Amino acid sequence: MSPHVSLNSEIQVDPSRILDTLVNNLDGMVYRCRCDLNWSMLFVSHGCFALTGYTPEALLSNGYITYEQITHPDDRLRVRHEIERAITSGKRFSVHYRIITSLDQIKWVHERGIGVLDESGEMVVEGFIEDETMNKKTVEALQNAEHYYRNLVENAAVGIFQTSMDGHYLSANPTLARIYGYDTPDELIHALADIGRQLYVDVKRRNEFRHQMRTDGEVINFESEIYRRDGSKIWISENAHIVRDVNGTFVCYEGTVHDITERKHHQSLLERQANYDVLTGLLNRNLLHQLLEQGIARAERMSYYLAVVFVDLDNFKFINDSLGHAAGDNLLVEVAARLRGCLRASDIVIRQGGDEFVLVLNDHYRLNSIISLLERVLAEISEPVLLAEREYQVGASLGTAIFPQDGSDAQTLLKHADSAMYAAKSKGRNNFQFYTSELNKVADERLNLENAMRGALEQDEFEVYFQPKVDAAQRIVGLEALARWNSPEWGGISPDRFIPIAEESGLIIPLTEIIMHKAFTAAARWNAELGPLQIAVNLSPKLFLSDEIVHRLAAQLQQVDLPPARIELEITESVLLGDTERAVYILHELKKLGVALAMDDFGTGYSSLSYLRRFPLDIIKIDRSLVTGIEYEEEVAKIARAVISLGQSLGKVVVAEGVENQAQFEFLSSQGCHEFQGYLFAKPLPAAELTQLLQQRTIQPA
Ligand code: C2E
Ligand code: CA
Ligand code: CA
């Protein structure tokens, strides 16, 4: 046996001398190994040492180390997979991978081989492994190329990066560091360990980046707003692609970054100039159609009313001509501010041109709330304005068209609002007109209603209906007292109509007195006969703030045999918006009496966390507009969910009103709402009918 050939003693090979010399002088390692987990070597040529740094003896029969161990851990699986696949299909294999030498160096090698049956019929692998590390010349060329590209990257005017799939930087050039506000690329790489969360202002942006990469393999002009190191925001545009290795495996994302902040600012300035009125800062007519169409679509979906209002100032020409343009401009700015001030966030104010404004009032589910709003707009505009050091009174003529009755598209509604506005002008200015004559009648009747109410209070025409509130198990836990007026002359009149008038005329005080008296008397009887029951009464804002209410309530409580703890007072958030110190004082006085306080119509106005914390409220009633559509309108559901969890986290009882179907009830109760009120359980009922219902106590939904 040749002294140059290392042989495993088990196997009798008979190598010829020529073969022996050849094998042992090759640059590389000839081998035969078992197909086992160690790639146990049965034969290795002398090239083993030069290749791996281990002597043949060390490797043979896994004497000191196994070939599996020499294979780079990251490549082991792939190599095994490829070799086994070739063996199974009886084919040759050729695989590139890394090994770790005895000196801990990493070397790229190229292995070729084939599975064969040995003399005893066992499957073994025979092959040849050679060093792939380049020769000196190639190395030099590569170094030059690297130097060249490094220079290019370092001095490029654009930011250049490589990032990993999970979102950290593998490399960055100095320009990128500068764009992002870092002194060096190293600082950037260190600080931005989670690109998705730290870099993009919109946290979904990184996922969108990855998604586009997955589907297209690249992103082009990918524009995002990002945070710089100091927290300031800038806009960037990215171009990037995926880098893969020879085997097609993902290596990194690589790309460039441009700072496009200036362009963006310029662009948004242009957009603003295009869509806003320079003088008043209101929207100009450009977006009117579009916004109106959107409003109509929403109103249709939600069964809301939408109002388009043309506002035309009455004395503008006079002021402009006699006081000059500067005064005219001041007047327009003042009117714009007043309009904005008396509308809600969901309403739109547009300067149509000259002294004409258009209002789009969204999300009203009562025509009466539109009428109240128009009255307010008119009153606001009629307040004196200081111009050229003198006070002037300017009125306006308002024309209103309502979706759906006055038109179902933007065009028609605008046309009809315009003609209603002319009707208002010819009616003698400073008034509003509806396109539909019936609505004008409604507005006129308001005036007469006040007189009728005075009579009605004397004739005791006001009644109280009671609407049950139920818990999640649909047991009645409380009642809301609601005023009813059945006038012999006018028929049934909704509280939405007479309450605002009662407020304005001061009749609300005697009215509330009557309602409280009737409600408490009935509740005292039910409490005595049928067990504990909460009774809620509505308090209108003006009455509340007059603080009449505190001693009037105290007096009432003395008259009826009802513990204060059974009483809830429902107030609306408008009482908390004005003189808050006074409101806080009154609320605390009421709490001292021992009654519970509920925030009515929550979610419609300025509902804010701060007042929920500051005011001693026990209950919040989620407004009907946040319940209607909750089962199919994602936006509504989201707000409702947020309101409920807000209420819960502040320890309030959360009540939903206007629950009309089972789906709404289920959604609300799954979100943890505590109590429910609405037609699904019962409409407001007169006391006699309610007694029956209370005897059953549990309600089977209709
Ligand atoms: P509110 O306090 O928000 O009362 C709830 C209103 O929603 C009631 O209208 C009730 O009948 C109605 N409602 C209840 N469940 C449903 C439902 O499932 N679907 C629908 N579509 N509506 C439902 P109502 O009785 O016409 O009262 C209207 C408003 O008038 C009340 O709104 C309240 O702000 C005011 N109001 C009523 N009575 C009084 C009162 O005695 N004093 C004061 N200050 N205001 C009152
Ligand atoms: Ca209420
Ligand atoms: Ca309400």
PDB file of C-alpha atoms in Angstrom, residues 188-362:
ATOM      1  CA  LEU A 188     -27.416  56.153  11.949  1.00  0.00           C
ATOM      2  CA  ILE A 189     -26.976  52.378  11.762  1.00  0.00           C
ATOM      3  CA  HIS A 190     -26.770  52.223  15.531  1.00  0.00           C
ATOM      4  CA  ALA A 191     -29.695  54.491  16.297  1.00  0.00           C
ATOM      5  CA  LEU A 192     -32.218  53.156  13.773  1.00  0.00           C
ATOM      6  CA  ALA A 193     -32.646  49.593  14.915  1.00  0.00           C
ATOM      7  CA  ASP A 194     -36.305  49.393  13.885  1.00  0.00           C
ATOM      8  CA  ILE A 195     -36.946  51.299  10.677  1.00  0.00           C
ATOM      9  CA  GLY A 196     -40.652  50.489  10.614  1.00  0.00           C
ATOM     10  CA  ARG A 197     -41.287  52.125  13.961  1.00  0.00           C
ATOM     11  CA  GLN A 198     -38.582  54.740  14.221  1.00  0.00           C
ATOM     12  CA  LEU A 199     -38.258  56.172  10.769  1.00  0.00           C
ATOM     13  CA  TYR A 200     -41.639  56.504   9.133  1.00  0.00           C
ATOM     14  CA  VAL A 201     -44.216  58.951  10.450  1.00  0.00           C
ATOM     15  CA  ASP A 202     -46.893  56.619   9.140  1.00  0.00           C
ATOM     16  CA  VAL A 203     -46.140  53.310  10.865  1.00  0.00           C
ATOM     17  CA  LYS A 204     -47.756  51.335   8.046  1.00  0.00           C
ATOM     18  CA  ARG A 205     -45.206  52.651   5.573  1.00  0.00           C
ATOM     19  CA  ARG A 206     -42.496  50.028   6.122  1.00  0.00           C
ATOM     20  CA  ASN A 207     -45.006  47.268   5.550  1.00  0.00           C
ATOM     21  CA  GLU A 208     -46.113  48.916   2.340  1.00  0.00           C
ATOM     22  CA  PHE A 209     -42.468  49.095   1.307  1.00  0.00           C
ATOM     23  CA  ARG A 210     -42.007  45.393   1.981  1.00  0.00           C
ATOM     24  CA  HIS A 211     -45.256  44.527   0.299  1.00  0.00           C
ATOM     25  CA  GLN A 212     -44.245  46.325  -2.892  1.00  0.00           C
ATOM     26  CA  MET A 213     -40.856  44.636  -2.705  1.00  0.00           C
ATOM     27  CA  ARG A 214     -42.512  41.261  -2.432  1.00  0.00           C
ATOM     28  CA  THR A 215     -44.825  41.809  -5.363  1.00  0.00           C
ATOM     29  CA  ASP A 216     -42.601  43.888  -7.687  1.00  0.00           C
ATOM     30  CA  GLY A 217     -39.067  43.222  -6.438  1.00  0.00           C
ATOM     31  CA  GLU A 218     -38.528  46.999  -6.342  1.00  0.00           C
ATOM     32  CA  VAL A 219     -40.009  50.310  -5.283  1.00  0.00           C
ATOM     33  CA  ILE A 220     -39.869  53.415  -7.413  1.00  0.00           C
ATOM     34  CA  ASN A 221     -40.352  56.986  -6.168  1.00  0.00           C
ATOM     35  CA  PHE A 222     -41.713  55.688  -2.900  1.00  0.00           C
ATOM     36  CA  GLU A 223     -42.582  58.924  -1.068  1.00  0.00           C
ATOM     37  CA  SER A 224     -42.874  59.005   2.706  1.00  0.00           C
ATOM     38  CA  GLU A 225     -42.727  61.428   5.561  1.00  0.00           C
ATOM     39  CA  ILE A 226     -40.007  60.468   8.034  1.00  0.00           C
ATOM     40  CA  TYR A 227     -38.590  61.591  11.340  1.00  0.00           C
ATOM     41  CA  ARG A 228     -35.082  62.985  11.437  1.00  0.00           C
ATOM     42  CA  ARG A 229     -32.887  62.367  14.434  1.00  0.00           C
ATOM     43  CA  ASP A 230     -34.066  65.583  16.146  1.00  0.00           C
ATOM     44  CA  GLY A 231     -37.716  64.616  15.691  1.00  0.00           C
ATOM     45  CA  SER A 232     -38.369  67.043  12.851  1.00  0.00           C
ATOM     46  CA  LYS A 233     -40.234  65.654   9.859  1.00  0.00           C
ATOM     47  CA  ILE A 234     -39.088  65.625   6.263  1.00  0.00           C
ATOM     48  CA  TRP A 235     -40.287  63.998   3.059  1.00  0.00           C
ATOM     49  CA  ILE A 236     -38.136  61.491   1.195  1.00  0.00           C
ATOM     50  CA  SER A 237     -38.408  59.553  -2.014  1.00  0.00           C
ATOM     51  CA  GLU A 238     -36.918  56.047  -2.132  1.00  0.00           C
ATOM     52  CA  ASN A 239     -35.882  53.853  -5.044  1.00  0.00           C
ATOM     53  CA  ALA A 240     -34.868  50.379  -3.996  1.00  0.00           C
ATOM     54  CA  HIS A 241     -34.615  46.750  -5.014  1.00  0.00           C
ATOM     55  CA  ILE A 242     -33.914  43.334  -3.521  1.00  0.00           C
ATOM     56  CA  VAL A 243     -30.366  41.954  -3.561  1.00  0.00           C
ATOM     57  CA  ARG A 244     -30.101  38.184  -3.834  1.00  0.00           C
ATOM     58  CA  ASP A 245     -27.092  35.835  -3.754  1.00  0.00           C
ATOM     59  CA  VAL A 246     -26.159  33.326  -6.464  1.00  0.00           C
ATOM     60  CA  ASN A 247     -28.676  30.880  -5.066  1.00  0.00           C
ATOM     61  CA  GLY A 248     -31.486  33.395  -5.199  1.00  0.00           C
ATOM     62  CA  THR A 249     -31.606  33.803  -1.444  1.00  0.00           C
ATOM     63  CA  PHE A 250     -32.564  37.222  -0.077  1.00  0.00           C
ATOM     64  CA  VAL A 251     -29.548  39.218   1.060  1.00  0.00           C
ATOM     65  CA  CYS A 252     -30.851  42.752   1.633  1.00  0.00           C
ATOM     66  CA  TYR A 253     -32.800  45.690   0.315  1.00  0.00           C
ATOM     67  CA  GLU A 254     -30.633  48.248  -1.384  1.00  0.00           C
ATOM     68  CA  GLY A 255     -31.586  51.661  -2.594  1.00  0.00           C
ATOM     69  CA  THR A 256     -31.334  55.408  -2.694  1.00  0.00           C
ATOM     70  CA  VAL A 257     -33.021  58.225  -0.804  1.00  0.00           C
ATOM     71  CA  HIS A 258     -33.753  61.761  -1.987  1.00  0.00           C
ATOM     72  CA  ASP A 259     -34.842  64.556   0.298  1.00  0.00           C
ATOM     73  CA  ILE A 260     -37.955  65.959  -1.397  1.00  0.00           C
ATOM     74  CA  THR A 261     -39.185  68.130   1.475  1.00  0.00           C
ATOM     75  CA  GLU A 262     -38.891  71.345  -0.440  1.00  0.00           C
ATOM     76  CA  ARG A 263     -40.751  69.993  -3.423  1.00  0.00           C
ATOM     77  CA  LYS A 264     -43.494  68.685  -1.139  1.00  0.00           C
ATOM     78  CA  HIS A 265     -43.892  72.000   0.608  1.00  0.00           C
ATOM     79  CA  HIS A 266     -44.050  73.744  -2.680  1.00  0.00           C
ATOM     80  CA  GLN A 267     -46.623  71.269  -3.889  1.00  0.00           C
ATOM     81  CA  SER A 268     -48.842  71.626  -0.821  1.00  0.00           C
ATOM     82  CA  LEU A 269     -48.535  75.390  -1.015  1.00  0.00           C
ATOM     83  CA  LEU A 270     -49.797  75.188  -4.564  1.00  0.00           C
ATOM     84  CA  GLU A 271     -52.613  72.890  -3.475  1.00  0.00           C
ATOM     85  CA  ARG A 272     -53.544  75.256  -0.682  1.00  0.00           C
ATOM     86  CA  GLN A 273     -53.495  78.199  -3.002  1.00  0.00           C
ATOM     87  CA  ALA A 274     -55.633  76.287  -5.411  1.00  0.00           C
ATOM     88  CA  ASN A 275     -58.242  75.253  -2.844  1.00  0.00           C
ATOM     89  CA  TYR A 276     -58.250  78.011  -0.255  1.00  0.00           C
ATOM     90  CA  ASP A 277     -59.420  81.547  -0.251  1.00  0.00           C
ATOM     91  CA  VAL A 278     -56.439  83.750   0.486  1.00  0.00           C
ATOM     92  CA  LEU A 279     -58.391  86.451   2.318  1.00  0.00           C
ATOM     93  CA  THR A 280     -60.462  84.373   4.736  1.00  0.00           C
ATOM     94  CA  GLY A 281     -58.520  81.111   4.815  1.00  0.00           C
ATOM     95  CA  LEU A 282     -61.768  79.269   4.087  1.00  0.00           C
ATOM     96  CA  LEU A 283     -62.020  76.688   1.336  1.00  0.00           C
ATOM     97  CA  ASN A 284     -62.811  78.243  -1.994  1.00  0.00           C
ATOM     98  CA  ARG A 285     -65.380  76.903  -4.440  1.00  0.00           C
ATOM     99  CA  ASN A 286     -62.945  74.445  -6.106  1.00  0.00           C
ATOM    100  CA  LEU A 287     -63.714  71.541  -3.845  1.00  0.00           C
ATOM    101  CA  LEU A 288     -67.362  72.413  -3.263  1.00  0.00           C
ATOM    102  CA  HIS A 289     -68.759  69.916  -5.727  1.00  0.00           C
ATOM    103  CA  GLN A 290     -66.509  67.124  -4.589  1.00  0.00           C
ATOM    104  CA  LEU A 291     -67.142  67.692  -0.883  1.00  0.00           C
ATOM    105  CA  LEU A 292     -70.834  68.006  -1.473  1.00  0.00           C
ATOM    106  CA  GLU A 293     -70.964  64.737  -3.398  1.00  0.00           C
ATOM    107  CA  GLN A 294     -69.105  63.027  -0.559  1.00  0.00           C
ATOM    108  CA  GLY A 295     -71.519  64.493   1.969  1.00  0.00           C
ATOM    109  CA  ILE A 296     -74.502  63.330  -0.067  1.00  0.00           C
ATOM    110  CA  ALA A 297     -73.139  59.798  -0.338  1.00  0.00           C
ATOM    111  CA  ARG A 298     -72.654  59.667   3.418  1.00  0.00           C
ATOM    112  CA  ALA A 299     -76.062  61.170   4.161  1.00  0.00           C
ATOM    113  CA  GLU A 300     -77.640  58.587   1.885  1.00  0.00           C
ATOM    114  CA  ARG A 301     -75.819  55.712   3.541  1.00  0.00           C
ATOM    115  CA  MET A 302     -76.637  56.878   7.032  1.00  0.00           C
ATOM    116  CA  SER A 303     -80.145  58.230   6.360  1.00  0.00           C
ATOM    117  CA  TYR A 304     -79.096  61.675   7.527  1.00  0.00           C
ATOM    118  CA  TYR A 305     -80.185  65.064   6.318  1.00  0.00           C
ATOM    119  CA  LEU A 306     -77.685  67.265   4.582  1.00  0.00           C
ATOM    120  CA  ALA A 307     -78.254  70.977   4.120  1.00  0.00           C
ATOM    121  CA  VAL A 308     -76.711  73.242   1.514  1.00  0.00           C
ATOM    122  CA  VAL A 309     -76.965  76.864   2.608  1.00  0.00           C
ATOM    123  CA  PHE A 310     -76.264  79.923   0.480  1.00  0.00           C
ATOM    124  CA  VAL A 311     -75.274  82.873   2.634  1.00  0.00           C
ATOM    125  CA  ASP A 312     -75.321  86.334   1.127  1.00  0.00           C
ATOM    126  CA  LEU A 313     -74.432  89.372   3.243  1.00  0.00           C
ATOM    127  CA  ASP A 314     -77.082  92.059   3.105  1.00  0.00           C
ATOM    128  CA  ASN A 315     -75.134  95.274   3.352  1.00  0.00           C
ATOM    129  CA  PHE A 316     -71.826  94.328   1.911  1.00  0.00           C
ATOM    130  CA  LYS A 317     -71.933  96.581  -1.114  1.00  0.00           C
ATOM    131  CA  PHE A 318     -72.806  99.561   1.020  1.00  0.00           C
ATOM    132  CA  ILE A 319     -69.883  98.949   3.393  1.00  0.00           C
ATOM    133  CA  ASN A 320     -67.439  98.262   0.617  1.00  0.00           C
ATOM    134  CA  ASP A 321     -68.424 101.419  -1.260  1.00  0.00           C
ATOM    135  CA  SER A 322     -68.622 103.776   1.662  1.00  0.00           C
ATOM    136  CA  LEU A 323     -65.848 102.489   3.945  1.00  0.00           C
ATOM    137  CA  GLY A 324     -63.456 101.166   1.316  1.00  0.00           C
ATOM    138  CA  HIS A 325     -62.061  97.773   0.364  1.00  0.00           C
ATOM    139  CA  ALA A 326     -59.980  97.334   3.484  1.00  0.00           C
ATOM    140  CA  ALA A 327     -63.108  97.574   5.625  1.00  0.00           C
ATOM    141  CA  GLY A 328     -64.933  95.251   3.239  1.00  0.00           C
ATOM    142  CA  ASP A 329     -62.098  92.724   3.570  1.00  0.00           C
ATOM    143  CA  ASN A 330     -62.195  92.984   7.359  1.00  0.00           C
ATOM    144  CA  LEU A 331     -65.907  92.343   7.338  1.00  0.00           C
ATOM    145  CA  LEU A 332     -65.468  89.218   5.207  1.00  0.00           C
ATOM    146  CA  VAL A 333     -62.724  87.918   7.488  1.00  0.00           C
ATOM    147  CA  GLU A 334     -64.911  88.540  10.535  1.00  0.00           C
ATOM    148  CA  VAL A 335     -67.940  86.834   9.008  1.00  0.00           C
ATOM    149  CA  ALA A 336     -65.809  83.866   7.943  1.00  0.00           C
ATOM    150  CA  ALA A 337     -64.581  83.471  11.529  1.00  0.00           C
ATOM    151  CA  ARG A 338     -68.103  83.696  12.938  1.00  0.00           C
ATOM    152  CA  LEU A 339     -69.421  81.127  10.482  1.00  0.00           C
ATOM    153  CA  ARG A 340     -66.598  78.745  11.307  1.00  0.00           C
ATOM    154  CA  GLY A 341     -67.183  79.395  15.003  1.00  0.00           C
ATOM    155  CA  CYS A 342     -70.836  78.434  15.098  1.00  0.00           C
ATOM    156  CA  LEU A 343     -70.599  75.301  12.969  1.00  0.00           C
ATOM    157  CA  ARG A 344     -69.370  71.871  13.917  1.00  0.00           C
ATOM    158  CA  ALA A 345     -66.206  70.208  12.666  1.00  0.00           C
ATOM    159  CA  SER A 346     -68.203  68.049  10.261  1.00  0.00           C
ATOM    160  CA  ASP A 347     -69.754  71.110   8.599  1.00  0.00           C
ATOM    161  CA  ILE A 348     -68.061  72.831   5.689  1.00  0.00           C
ATOM    162  CA  VAL A 349     -67.783  76.559   5.081  1.00  0.00           C
ATOM    163  CA  ILE A 350     -66.814  77.747   1.634  1.00  0.00           C
ATOM    164  CA  ARG A 351     -66.239  81.211   0.309  1.00  0.00           C
ATOM    165  CA  GLN A 352     -68.064  81.120  -2.950  1.00  0.00           C
ATOM    166  CA  GLY A 353     -66.797  84.529  -4.046  1.00  0.00           C
ATOM    167  CA  GLY A 354     -67.534  88.184  -3.240  1.00  0.00           C
ATOM    168  CA  ASP A 355     -69.807  88.294  -0.192  1.00  0.00           C
ATOM    169  CA  GLU A 356     -71.276  84.859  -0.804  1.00  0.00           C
ATOM    170  CA  PHE A 357     -70.592  81.830   1.340  1.00  0.00           C
ATOM    171  CA  VAL A 358     -71.846  78.268   1.036  1.00  0.00           C
ATOM    172  CA  LEU A 359     -72.350  76.026   4.054  1.00  0.00           C
ATOM    173  CA  VAL A 360     -72.644  72.267   3.840  1.00  0.00           C
ATOM    174  CA  LEU A 361     -74.198  70.981   7.047  1.00  0.00           C
ATOM    175  CA  ASN A 362     -73.522  67.285   7.422  1.00  0.00           C
TER     176      ASN A 362
END
